[in-house]
Amino acid sequence: MLPVVAASTSAIAWNGHLAAIPLSLVAPLLVYRTKSRKHAYASMFSYYAAASWPLIPGARAFFGAQGTPIIGLLLCLAAAALLALPWGLLFTRGRERAAYSVQLCILATAMPPLGIIGWASPLLSAGVLFPGSKWFGLALITVFLIAFRFKPALSVVSLALCALVFHLHYKQPEVPAGWEGVNTNYGGTGQGDPDFTTEYNTAQTMQATIVESHATVLLFPEHLLTHWNESTDAFWGDTLTALASQHRTVLMGAGINPPGTSRNLFAQKRYLNVLLARGEENTALYQQRIPVPIAMWRPLSNGGVPLKLFGRGTIRIHNQNAAVLICYEQVLVWPFLSSALEHPTVLLTASNDYWAKNTHIPAIQQSSAASWARLFHLPVLSASNF
C-alpha cells in the first residue's frame, strides 16, 4: 500500500504545478512507516518511477530514430532504481536513527555523484513553503522531517505556521528593467546532424528578432546554434556591432568546441553546451555543468557534452550576477545550490524542449526553477524552444 501512496503523491507533486511540489515530502515520511529495507526501497522506487514517467513519451523525440518508449521506460526504471538505493541501504528501525537516516538519503540523492540524476528532490519544497528564506528554508525542511518522526501533529502545524509567516512577508521580485526572454518554435534546429539551410534560416530569424527588439538584455533558448566559432561571429558581425553601439547584449544558447581541440566541426565529436553573450557584453560565457546523462553526457564515449560539476554557476551581465540553469539542470539540486553560493541577483533559465512539448517536462522544469528562485528571492527570466 505504501508504494502506491508514494507513487500517487509523486505523480501529483511532479506534474508541473508549483503549488503541488510540497507533496514530495510525503514519500520520505512514509519511510518511517516501512518495516524493512525492502519495503523502504519499494516505496521510494515507486516515488521516483512516478516522477520519471514523462521520460517514456519523450524518449522517441529526444533520441531520434534510436528512441522508443521502451528506451524511455528503461531509463525511467534505471533512474528510480538508483535513486531509491540509499533509502534501502540506510534504512533503520531505530526511532532516532531513522530520522537522521532520512536526511542522509535526501542529501545522497541531491549531491553528486547520485545527484547527477537527482530529480524530484523534496528539498524543492522549501521554495514553495518558505519563499525568501534562502538557506534557512532548507534547514526548516530538515527540521520538519526530523520532528515528524517524534511529534507528527505538532510538526505539521509548525510547518504550516512557518509557511504562512513567510508567505505574508514575501514579495515577488521583478526582472531587471529592459531584460526580455524570447520563446521560439524552431523545433529540433541545432540538434543532431547539421542542417545548414535550417540553421541559416534560424540565425536570420534570430537576428531579425534582435534588431526589432529594444531590450537591453535579450535571452534566447538553449542550443539554437549548433556551432559557434569565428566564422559565426563574422556572419553575425553587423547585428552584433549594432547591438554593442546601442549598449545592448544578447544571450544565446550554442555549441562550441572545447578549448584546445580541432576547429573543424565535422572532426569534433565533443562540444560544450553554453550560453554566450554578444553585443556590449561579449566575454561572459556559461558552460552547462550537468548535461542529460546518456543522451548528452556519455561517460563511456569520446563524444557528447562533458560533465563539469564544479564549474562556475553565474555570469556577470549588465551589473547583475546571473545564475544560469540550462534545461535539465533546472530539475536538479546541485546546479542551483552551488550557484547560490556565488550570490546571484537574477536567475536565467534556457531550455530546448522541442522533444518534450507534449509532456509535463517543460512545466516541471519551469516550476522547479520557480521554486529555487522563490527560495532565494530571485527574479526569473526564461527562454524555451519548442
mmCIF file of C-alpha atoms in Angstrom:
data_model
loop_
_atom_site.group_PDB
_atom_site.id
_atom_site.type_symbol
_atom_site.label_atom_id
_atom_site.label_comp_id
_atom_site.label_asym_id
_atom_site.label_seq_id
_atom_site.Cartn_x
_atom_site.Cartn_y
_atom_site.Cartn_z
ATOM 1 C CA MET A 1 0.000 0.000 0.000
ATOM 2 C CA LEU A 2 2.812 2.449 0.863
ATOM 3 C CA PRO A 3 4.391 2.195 -2.617
ATOM 4 C CA VAL A 4 1.023 3.081 -4.154
ATOM 5 C CA VAL A 5 0.685 6.146 -1.926
ATOM 6 C CA ALA A 6 4.284 7.182 -2.679
ATOM 7 C CA ALA A 7 3.721 6.865 -6.423
ATOM 8 C CA SER A 8 0.403 8.744 -6.294
ATOM 9 C CA THR A 9 1.764 11.707 -4.345
ATOM 10 C CA SER A 10 4.846 11.802 -6.587
ATOM 11 C CA ALA A 11 2.760 11.903 -9.754
ATOM 12 C CA ILE A 12 0.825 14.862 -8.348
ATOM 13 C CA ALA A 13 3.849 16.659 -6.891
ATOM 14 C CA TRP A 14 5.791 16.482 -10.167
ATOM 15 C CA ASN A 15 3.083 17.340 -12.666
ATOM 16 C CA GLY A 16 4.404 20.841 -13.318
ATOM 17 C CA HIS A 17 2.326 22.814 -10.809
ATOM 18 C CA LEU A 18 4.416 24.820 -8.358
ATOM 19 C CA ALA A 19 1.915 24.556 -5.505
ATOM 20 C CA ALA A 20 1.939 20.747 -5.698
ATOM 21 C CA ILE A 21 5.683 20.302 -5.074
ATOM 22 C CA PRO A 22 5.387 20.089 -1.233
ATOM 23 C CA LEU A 23 3.548 16.785 -1.685
ATOM 24 C CA SER A 24 7.005 15.366 -2.391
ATOM 25 C CA LEU A 25 7.543 15.476 1.389
ATOM 26 C CA VAL A 26 5.028 12.668 1.842
ATOM 27 C CA ALA A 27 7.270 9.917 0.444
ATOM 28 C CA PRO A 28 10.152 10.419 2.932
ATOM 29 C CA LEU A 29 7.614 10.441 5.749
ATOM 30 C CA LEU A 30 6.211 7.127 4.512
ATOM 31 C CA VAL A 31 9.642 5.562 5.002
ATOM 32 C CA TYR A 32 9.078 5.944 8.747
ATOM 33 C CA ARG A 33 6.165 3.522 8.387
ATOM 34 C CA THR A 34 8.046 0.832 6.484
ATOM 35 C CA LYS A 35 9.165 -2.327 8.283
ATOM 36 C CA SER A 36 12.206 -3.401 6.287
ATOM 37 C CA ARG A 37 14.857 -2.298 3.796
ATOM 38 C CA LYS A 38 12.905 -3.982 1.038
ATOM 39 C CA HIS A 39 9.736 -2.048 1.838
ATOM 40 C CA ALA A 40 11.614 1.253 2.156
ATOM 41 C CA TYR A 41 13.295 0.632 -1.179
ATOM 42 C CA ALA A 42 9.987 -0.321 -2.852
ATOM 43 C CA SER A 43 8.256 2.821 -1.593
ATOM 44 C CA MET A 44 10.955 5.172 -2.834
ATOM 45 C CA PHE A 45 11.400 3.255 -6.085
ATOM 46 C CA SER A 46 7.699 3.872 -6.720
ATOM 47 C CA TYR A 47 8.125 7.527 -5.839
ATOM 48 C CA TYR A 48 10.987 8.112 -8.272
ATOM 49 C CA ALA A 49 9.461 5.973 -11.012
ATOM 50 C CA ALA A 50 6.248 8.011 -10.896
ATOM 51 C CA ALA A 51 8.246 11.238 -11.043
ATOM 52 C CA SER A 52 10.244 9.950 -14.034
ATOM 53 C CA TRP A 53 7.391 8.687 -16.206
ATOM 54 C CA PRO A 54 7.476 11.687 -18.652
ATOM 55 C CA LEU A 55 10.755 10.214 -19.938
ATOM 56 C CA ILE A 56 8.767 7.435 -21.592
ATOM 57 C CA PRO A 57 6.834 9.502 -24.175
ATOM 58 C CA GLY A 58 9.722 11.966 -24.579
ATOM 59 C CA ALA A 59 12.381 9.355 -25.441
ATOM 60 C CA ARG A 60 11.451 8.965 -29.095
ATOM 61 C CA ALA A 61 11.834 12.646 -29.926
ATOM 62 C CA PHE A 62 14.939 13.113 -27.772
ATOM 63 C CA PHE A 63 16.911 10.108 -29.031
ATOM 64 C CA GLY A 64 15.683 10.337 -32.629
ATOM 65 C CA ALA A 65 15.483 7.161 -34.703
ATOM 66 C CA GLN A 66 17.014 5.121 -31.875
ATOM 67 C CA GLY A 67 14.474 6.307 -29.332
ATOM 68 C CA THR A 68 11.432 4.214 -28.441
ATOM 69 C CA PRO A 69 9.042 4.122 -25.480
ATOM 70 C CA ILE A 70 10.996 1.042 -24.333
ATOM 71 C CA ILE A 71 14.166 3.149 -24.087
ATOM 72 C CA GLY A 72 12.239 5.715 -22.081
ATOM 73 C CA LEU A 73 10.828 3.031 -19.786
ATOM 74 C CA LEU A 74 14.273 1.539 -19.175
ATOM 75 C CA LEU A 75 15.723 4.957 -18.352
ATOM 76 C CA CYS A 76 12.831 5.680 -16.023
ATOM 77 C CA LEU A 77 13.246 2.380 -14.148
ATOM 78 C CA ALA A 78 17.046 2.627 -14.040
ATOM 79 C CA ALA A 79 16.927 6.133 -12.560
ATOM 80 C CA ALA A 80 14.314 5.091 -9.995
ATOM 81 C CA ALA A 81 16.357 2.018 -9.038
ATOM 82 C CA LEU A 82 19.493 4.109 -8.446
ATOM 83 C CA LEU A 83 17.782 6.956 -6.582
ATOM 84 C CA ALA A 84 15.986 4.506 -4.271
ATOM 85 C CA LEU A 85 19.237 2.737 -3.319
ATOM 86 C CA PRO A 86 20.187 4.989 -0.368
ATOM 87 C CA TRP A 87 16.715 4.547 1.097
ATOM 88 C CA GLY A 88 17.134 0.792 1.170
ATOM 89 C CA LEU A 89 20.770 0.734 2.227
ATOM 90 C CA LEU A 90 20.406 3.302 5.031
ATOM 91 C CA PHE A 91 17.101 2.012 6.355
ATOM 92 C CA THR A 92 16.959 1.521 10.105
ATOM 93 C CA ARG A 93 14.190 0.703 12.578
ATOM 94 C CA GLY A 94 15.606 2.788 15.396
ATOM 95 C CA ARG A 95 13.413 5.794 16.047
ATOM 96 C CA GLU A 96 16.165 8.383 16.307
ATOM 97 C CA ARG A 97 18.433 6.773 13.758
ATOM 98 C CA ALA A 98 15.587 6.624 11.228
ATOM 99 C CA ALA A 99 15.053 10.400 11.493
ATOM 100 C CA TYR A 100 18.667 11.083 10.589
ATOM 101 C CA SER A 101 18.753 8.297 8.016
ATOM 102 C CA VAL A 102 16.067 10.107 6.005
ATOM 103 C CA GLN A 103 18.227 13.255 5.965
ATOM 104 C CA LEU A 104 21.223 11.307 4.728
ATOM 105 C CA CYS A 105 19.142 9.768 1.946
ATOM 106 C CA ILE A 106 17.874 13.149 0.767
ATOM 107 C CA LEU A 107 21.421 14.509 0.827
ATOM 108 C CA ALA A 108 22.789 11.470 -1.030
ATOM 109 C CA THR A 109 20.257 11.860 -3.842
ATOM 110 C CA ALA A 110 20.862 15.616 -4.119
ATOM 111 C CA MET A 111 24.670 15.678 -4.166
ATOM 112 C CA PRO A 112 26.938 14.184 -6.832
ATOM 113 C CA PRO A 113 27.502 11.527 -7.908
ATOM 114 C CA LEU A 114 23.900 10.361 -7.445
ATOM 115 C CA GLY A 115 22.735 13.952 -7.656
ATOM 116 C CA ILE A 116 23.616 13.884 -11.362
ATOM 117 C CA ILE A 117 20.217 12.198 -11.763
ATOM 118 C CA GLY A 118 18.789 13.645 -8.547
ATOM 119 C CA TRP A 119 15.469 14.983 -9.756
ATOM 120 C CA ALA A 120 12.230 15.007 -7.723
ATOM 121 C CA SER A 121 14.028 16.101 -4.559
ATOM 122 C CA PRO A 122 11.798 17.019 -1.599
ATOM 123 C CA LEU A 123 14.218 19.903 -0.964
ATOM 124 C CA LEU A 124 12.451 21.829 -3.738
ATOM 125 C CA SER A 125 9.510 22.148 -1.335
ATOM 126 C CA ALA A 126 11.442 24.828 0.539
ATOM 127 C CA GLY A 127 10.902 27.443 -2.165
ATOM 128 C CA VAL A 128 7.154 26.858 -2.245
ATOM 129 C CA LEU A 129 6.666 26.779 1.527
ATOM 130 C CA PHE A 130 9.235 29.328 2.704
ATOM 131 C CA PRO A 131 9.795 31.910 -0.068
ATOM 132 C CA GLY A 132 12.669 34.281 0.530
ATOM 133 C CA SER A 133 14.123 32.190 3.366
ATOM 134 C CA LYS A 134 17.249 31.092 1.435
ATOM 135 C CA TRP A 135 19.384 28.509 3.270
ATOM 136 C CA PHE A 136 17.188 28.803 6.353
ATOM 137 C CA GLY A 137 14.277 27.355 4.371
ATOM 138 C CA LEU A 138 16.285 24.242 3.553
ATOM 139 C CA ALA A 139 17.116 23.934 7.259
ATOM 140 C CA LEU A 140 13.401 24.169 8.095
ATOM 141 C CA ILE A 141 12.641 21.271 5.753
ATOM 142 C CA THR A 142 15.321 19.237 7.518
ATOM 143 C CA VAL A 143 13.940 20.105 10.956
ATOM 144 C CA PHE A 144 10.413 19.209 9.865
ATOM 145 C CA LEU A 145 11.415 15.797 8.558
ATOM 146 C CA ILE A 146 13.227 15.011 11.807
ATOM 147 C CA ALA A 147 10.494 16.408 14.065
ATOM 148 C CA PHE A 148 7.780 14.463 12.263
ATOM 149 C CA ARG A 149 9.369 11.236 13.462
ATOM 150 C CA PHE A 150 8.738 12.235 17.092
ATOM 151 C CA LYS A 151 5.785 14.669 17.059
ATOM 152 C CA PRO A 152 3.858 14.339 13.772
ATOM 153 C CA ALA A 153 0.898 16.615 14.522
ATOM 154 C CA LEU A 154 2.961 19.376 16.124
ATOM 155 C CA SER A 155 5.494 19.318 13.301
ATOM 156 C CA VAL A 156 2.795 19.662 10.621
ATOM 157 C CA VAL A 157 1.156 22.575 12.462
ATOM 158 C CA SER A 158 4.535 24.268 12.917
ATOM 159 C CA LEU A 159 5.332 23.780 9.231
ATOM 160 C CA ALA A 160 2.041 25.402 8.235
ATOM 161 C CA LEU A 161 2.551 28.371 10.571
ATOM 162 C CA CYS A 162 6.093 28.976 9.355
ATOM 163 C CA ALA A 163 4.908 28.797 5.751
ATOM 164 C CA LEU A 164 2.147 31.321 6.493
ATOM 165 C CA VAL A 165 4.616 33.785 8.038
ATOM 166 C CA PHE A 166 6.991 33.603 5.078
ATOM 167 C CA HIS A 167 4.169 33.975 2.551
ATOM 168 C CA LEU A 168 2.800 37.049 4.328
ATOM 169 C CA HIS A 169 6.177 38.763 4.073
ATOM 170 C CA TYR A 170 7.147 37.648 0.580
ATOM 171 C CA LYS A 171 7.034 39.970 -2.422
ATOM 172 C CA GLN A 172 7.856 38.639 -5.873
ATOM 173 C CA PRO A 173 10.961 40.406 -7.267
ATOM 174 C CA GLU A 174 10.850 41.896 -10.747
ATOM 175 C CA VAL A 175 13.167 41.064 -13.621
ATOM 176 C CA PRO A 176 15.688 43.890 -14.241
ATOM 177 C CA ALA A 177 14.226 46.608 -16.450
ATOM 178 C CA GLY A 178 14.898 46.010 -20.127
ATOM 179 C CA TRP A 179 15.598 42.285 -19.769
ATOM 180 C CA GLU A 180 13.500 40.002 -22.005
ATOM 181 C CA GLY A 181 13.317 36.305 -22.799
ATOM 182 C CA VAL A 182 12.424 35.005 -26.263
ATOM 183 C CA ASN A 183 10.426 31.791 -26.620
ATOM 184 C CA THR A 184 10.773 30.152 -30.029
ATOM 185 C CA ASN A 185 9.182 27.376 -32.064
ATOM 186 C CA TYR A 186 12.107 26.200 -34.169
ATOM 187 C CA GLY A 187 11.621 22.501 -33.459
ATOM 188 C CA GLY A 188 14.811 20.436 -33.426
ATOM 189 C CA THR A 189 17.046 23.013 -35.077
ATOM 190 C CA GLY A 190 20.584 22.853 -33.732
ATOM 191 C CA GLN A 191 20.173 19.215 -32.730
ATOM 192 C CA GLY A 192 21.579 16.087 -34.368
ATOM 193 C CA ASP A 193 23.245 16.190 -37.777
ATOM 194 C CA PRO A 194 23.780 19.712 -39.191
ATOM 195 C CA ASP A 195 21.052 21.013 -41.476
ATOM 196 C CA PHE A 196 22.662 24.136 -42.849
ATOM 197 C CA THR A 197 19.553 25.525 -44.544
ATOM 198 C CA THR A 198 17.507 25.282 -41.362
ATOM 199 C CA GLU A 199 20.327 26.702 -39.263
ATOM 200 C CA TYR A 200 20.779 29.623 -41.665
ATOM 201 C CA ASN A 201 17.050 30.419 -41.506
ATOM 202 C CA THR A 202 17.109 30.165 -37.703
ATOM 203 C CA ALA A 203 20.078 32.540 -37.476
ATOM 204 C CA GLN A 204 18.381 35.037 -39.808
ATOM 205 C CA THR A 205 15.175 34.910 -37.783
ATOM 206 C CA MET A 206 17.068 35.383 -34.535
ATOM 207 C CA GLN A 207 18.915 38.397 -35.923
ATOM 208 C CA ALA A 208 15.659 39.930 -37.119
ATOM 209 C CA THR A 209 14.208 39.475 -33.620
ATOM 210 C CA ILE A 210 17.269 41.129 -32.094
ATOM 211 C CA VAL A 211 17.082 44.117 -34.460
ATOM 212 C CA GLU A 212 13.354 44.614 -33.821
ATOM 213 C CA SER A 213 13.691 44.339 -30.041
ATOM 214 C CA HIS A 214 14.507 47.259 -27.759
ATOM 215 C CA ALA A 215 15.559 45.046 -24.847
ATOM 216 C CA THR A 216 18.817 45.808 -23.076
ATOM 217 C CA VAL A 217 19.405 42.102 -22.474
ATOM 218 C CA LEU A 218 17.750 39.546 -24.724
ATOM 219 C CA LEU A 219 17.781 35.861 -23.746
ATOM 220 C CA PHE A 220 17.357 33.097 -26.349
ATOM 221 C CA PRO A 221 16.794 29.374 -25.651
ATOM 222 C CA GLU A 222 19.355 26.613 -25.288
ATOM 223 C CA HIS A 223 21.477 25.394 -28.226
ATOM 224 C CA LEU A 224 19.670 27.050 -31.105
ATOM 225 C CA LEU A 225 23.047 27.499 -32.794
ATOM 226 C CA THR A 226 24.821 24.192 -33.408
ATOM 227 C CA HIS A 227 28.327 25.545 -33.661
ATOM 228 C CA TRP A 228 29.617 28.989 -32.749
ATOM 229 C CA ASN A 229 33.102 29.950 -33.897
ATOM 230 C CA GLU A 230 34.995 32.799 -35.584
ATOM 231 C CA SER A 231 33.033 32.314 -38.810
ATOM 232 C CA THR A 232 29.727 32.553 -36.963
ATOM 233 C CA ASP A 233 30.920 35.711 -35.263
ATOM 234 C CA ALA A 234 31.716 37.172 -38.672
ATOM 235 C CA PHE A 235 28.334 36.148 -40.115
ATOM 236 C CA TRP A 236 26.595 37.884 -37.195
ATOM 237 C CA GLY A 237 29.007 40.826 -37.366
ATOM 238 C CA ASP A 238 26.649 43.636 -38.426
ATOM 239 C CA THR A 239 23.976 42.653 -35.904
ATOM 240 C CA LEU A 240 26.458 42.334 -33.051
ATOM 241 C CA THR A 241 28.152 45.643 -33.903
ATOM 242 C CA ALA A 242 24.775 47.372 -33.856
ATOM 243 C CA LEU A 243 23.979 45.750 -30.504
ATOM 244 C CA ALA A 244 27.227 46.952 -28.974
ATOM 245 C CA SER A 245 26.698 50.512 -30.234
ATOM 246 C CA GLN A 246 23.275 50.514 -28.558
ATOM 247 C CA HIS A 247 24.727 49.171 -25.287
ATOM 248 C CA ARG A 248 22.646 46.017 -25.601
ATOM 249 C CA THR A 249 23.527 42.352 -25.099
ATOM 250 C CA VAL A 250 22.107 39.103 -26.440
ATOM 251 C CA LEU A 251 22.492 35.754 -24.648
ATOM 252 C CA MET A 252 22.339 32.758 -26.994
ATOM 253 C CA GLY A 253 22.432 29.016 -26.494
ATOM 254 C CA ALA A 254 25.103 27.447 -28.687
ATOM 255 C CA GLY A 255 27.592 24.636 -29.075
ATOM 256 C CA ILE A 256 31.296 25.463 -29.058
ATOM 257 C CA ASN A 257 34.448 23.384 -29.334
ATOM 258 C CA PRO A 258 36.260 22.534 -26.082
ATOM 259 C CA PRO A 259 39.479 24.569 -25.657
ATOM 260 C CA GLY A 260 42.481 23.043 -27.379
ATOM 261 C CA THR A 261 40.506 20.879 -29.804
ATOM 262 C CA SER A 262 40.093 20.928 -33.575
ATOM 263 C CA ARG A 263 38.174 23.847 -35.045
ATOM 264 C CA ASN A 264 36.771 21.528 -37.692
ATOM 265 C CA LEU A 265 33.080 20.999 -36.920
ATOM 266 C CA PHE A 266 32.965 17.662 -38.694
ATOM 267 C CA ALA A 267 36.069 16.288 -36.939
ATOM 268 C CA GLN A 268 34.807 17.246 -33.487
ATOM 269 C CA LYS A 269 32.740 14.715 -31.524
ATOM 270 C CA ARG A 270 32.685 16.639 -28.254
ATOM 271 C CA TYR A 271 31.260 20.089 -27.694
ATOM 272 C CA LEU A 272 30.368 22.429 -24.862
ATOM 273 C CA ASN A 273 26.718 23.374 -24.408
ATOM 274 C CA VAL A 274 26.922 27.050 -23.496
ATOM 275 C CA LEU A 275 25.056 30.295 -23.065
ATOM 276 C CA LEU A 276 27.241 33.010 -24.570
ATOM 277 C CA ALA A 277 26.959 36.778 -24.529
ATOM 278 C CA ARG A 278 27.447 39.020 -27.553
ATOM 279 C CA GLY A 279 26.991 42.738 -28.074
ATOM 280 C CA GLU A 280 28.108 45.198 -25.410
ATOM 281 C CA GLU A 281 28.985 42.261 -23.145
ATOM 282 C CA ASN A 282 30.912 39.760 -25.239
ATOM 283 C CA THR A 283 33.062 37.834 -22.797
ATOM 284 C CA ALA A 284 30.504 36.219 -20.482
ATOM 285 C CA LEU A 285 30.027 32.509 -21.103
ATOM 286 C CA TYR A 286 28.220 29.883 -19.074
ATOM 287 C CA GLN A 287 29.007 26.200 -19.651
ATOM 288 C CA GLN A 288 26.331 23.658 -18.801
ATOM 289 C CA ARG A 289 27.585 21.730 -15.790
ATOM 290 C CA ILE A 290 25.316 18.683 -15.832
ATOM 291 C CA PRO A 291 24.166 17.665 -19.326
ATOM 292 C CA VAL A 292 21.492 14.985 -19.695
ATOM 293 C CA PRO A 293 23.166 11.642 -18.868
ATOM 294 C CA ILE A 294 23.415 9.108 -21.707
ATOM 295 C CA ALA A 295 21.892 11.457 -24.297
ATOM 296 C CA MET A 296 24.394 14.325 -23.882
ATOM 297 C CA TRP A 297 26.912 13.326 -21.247
ATOM 298 C CA ARG A 298 28.332 9.982 -22.382
ATOM 299 C CA PRO A 299 30.851 8.839 -19.782
ATOM 300 C CA LEU A 300 31.985 5.819 -21.830
ATOM 301 C CA SER A 301 32.305 7.724 -25.111
ATOM 302 C CA ASN A 302 34.594 10.322 -26.652
ATOM 303 C CA GLY A 303 31.588 12.292 -27.853
ATOM 304 C CA GLY A 304 28.855 14.389 -26.308
ATOM 305 C CA VAL A 305 28.975 17.145 -23.705
ATOM 306 C CA PRO A 306 31.451 16.838 -20.814
ATOM 307 C CA LEU A 307 30.413 16.930 -17.181
ATOM 308 C CA LYS A 308 31.669 19.943 -15.211
ATOM 309 C CA LEU A 309 30.271 19.595 -11.699
ATOM 310 C CA PHE A 310 32.370 22.346 -10.164
ATOM 311 C CA GLY A 311 32.119 24.869 -12.968
ATOM 312 C CA ARG A 312 31.068 28.436 -12.309
ATOM 313 C CA GLY A 313 27.310 28.848 -11.949
ATOM 314 C CA THR A 314 26.939 32.575 -12.621
ATOM 315 C CA ILE A 315 27.867 35.149 -15.265
ATOM 316 C CA ARG A 316 28.175 38.912 -14.906
ATOM 317 C CA ILE A 317 25.813 40.786 -17.243
ATOM 318 C CA HIS A 318 24.935 44.496 -17.091
ATOM 319 C CA ASN A 319 25.730 44.849 -13.381
ATOM 320 C CA GLN A 320 23.782 41.721 -12.493
ATOM 321 C CA ASN A 321 25.244 38.460 -11.221
ATOM 322 C CA ALA A 322 23.087 35.991 -13.134
ATOM 323 C CA ALA A 323 22.769 32.356 -12.110
ATOM 324 C CA VAL A 324 22.200 30.157 -15.166
ATOM 325 C CA LEU A 325 20.424 26.817 -15.437
ATOM 326 C CA ILE A 326 20.306 25.110 -18.815
ATOM 327 C CA CYS A 327 17.392 22.736 -19.383
ATOM 328 C CA TYR A 328 17.987 19.547 -17.337
ATOM 329 C CA GLU A 329 19.827 21.468 -14.619
ATOM 330 C CA GLN A 330 16.567 23.126 -13.585
ATOM 331 C CA VAL A 331 15.149 19.936 -12.040
ATOM 332 C CA LEU A 332 18.280 19.072 -10.042
ATOM 333 C CA VAL A 333 19.530 20.312 -6.671
ATOM 334 C CA TRP A 334 23.296 20.622 -7.130
ATOM 335 C CA PRO A 335 23.435 23.123 -10.039
ATOM 336 C CA PHE A 336 21.277 25.746 -8.374
ATOM 337 C CA LEU A 337 22.564 25.437 -4.817
ATOM 338 C CA SER A 338 26.172 25.594 -5.996
ATOM 339 C CA SER A 339 25.200 28.727 -7.972
ATOM 340 C CA ALA A 340 23.560 30.189 -4.860
ATOM 341 C CA LEU A 341 26.967 30.194 -3.161
ATOM 342 C CA GLU A 342 28.006 32.825 -5.728
ATOM 343 C CA HIS A 343 25.283 35.256 -4.556
ATOM 344 C CA PRO A 344 23.228 35.677 -7.747
ATOM 345 C CA THR A 345 20.832 38.572 -8.246
ATOM 346 C CA VAL A 346 18.758 37.033 -11.066
ATOM 347 C CA LEU A 347 18.105 33.532 -12.398
ATOM 348 C CA LEU A 348 18.287 32.796 -16.138
ATOM 349 C CA THR A 349 16.862 29.531 -17.499
ATOM 350 C CA ALA A 350 17.285 28.386 -21.087
ATOM 351 C CA SER A 351 15.733 25.202 -22.472
ATOM 352 C CA ASN A 352 15.304 23.392 -25.761
ATOM 353 C CA ASP A 353 12.180 21.338 -25.135
ATOM 354 C CA TYR A 354 11.062 20.607 -28.695
ATOM 355 C CA TRP A 355 11.264 16.891 -27.852
ATOM 356 C CA ALA A 356 9.110 17.229 -24.708
ATOM 357 C CA LYS A 357 6.435 19.675 -25.821
ATOM 358 C CA ASN A 358 3.686 17.062 -25.432
ATOM 359 C CA THR A 359 4.791 16.036 -21.925
ATOM 360 C CA HIS A 360 4.864 17.612 -18.467
ATOM 361 C CA ILE A 361 8.643 18.039 -18.642
ATOM 362 C CA PRO A 362 8.702 21.762 -19.631
ATOM 363 C CA ALA A 363 6.240 22.604 -16.856
ATOM 364 C CA ILE A 364 8.262 20.579 -14.339
ATOM 365 C CA GLN A 365 11.409 22.460 -15.351
ATOM 366 C CA GLN A 366 9.684 25.815 -15.014
ATOM 367 C CA SER A 367 8.069 25.041 -11.658
ATOM 368 C CA SER A 368 11.355 23.674 -10.285
ATOM 369 C CA ALA A 369 13.265 26.784 -11.363
ATOM 370 C CA ALA A 370 10.488 28.961 -9.943
ATOM 371 C CA SER A 371 10.778 27.202 -6.595
ATOM 372 C CA TRP A 372 14.544 27.758 -6.414
ATOM 373 C CA ALA A 373 14.072 31.413 -7.383
ATOM 374 C CA ARG A 374 11.377 31.919 -4.729
ATOM 375 C CA LEU A 375 13.580 30.356 -2.067
ATOM 376 C CA PHE A 376 16.392 32.849 -2.728
ATOM 377 C CA HIS A 377 14.133 35.777 -3.674
ATOM 378 C CA LEU A 378 15.383 35.991 -7.259
ATOM 379 C CA PRO A 379 13.559 37.188 -10.381
ATOM 380 C CA VAL A 380 13.461 34.592 -13.159
ATOM 381 C CA LEU A 381 13.979 35.203 -16.866
ATOM 382 C CA SER A 382 13.278 32.185 -19.083
ATOM 383 C CA ALA A 383 13.568 31.255 -22.745
ATOM 384 C CA SER A 384 12.379 27.963 -24.247
ATOM 385 C CA ASN A 385 12.301 26.462 -27.700
ATOM 386 C CA PHE A 386 9.546 24.079 -28.804
#
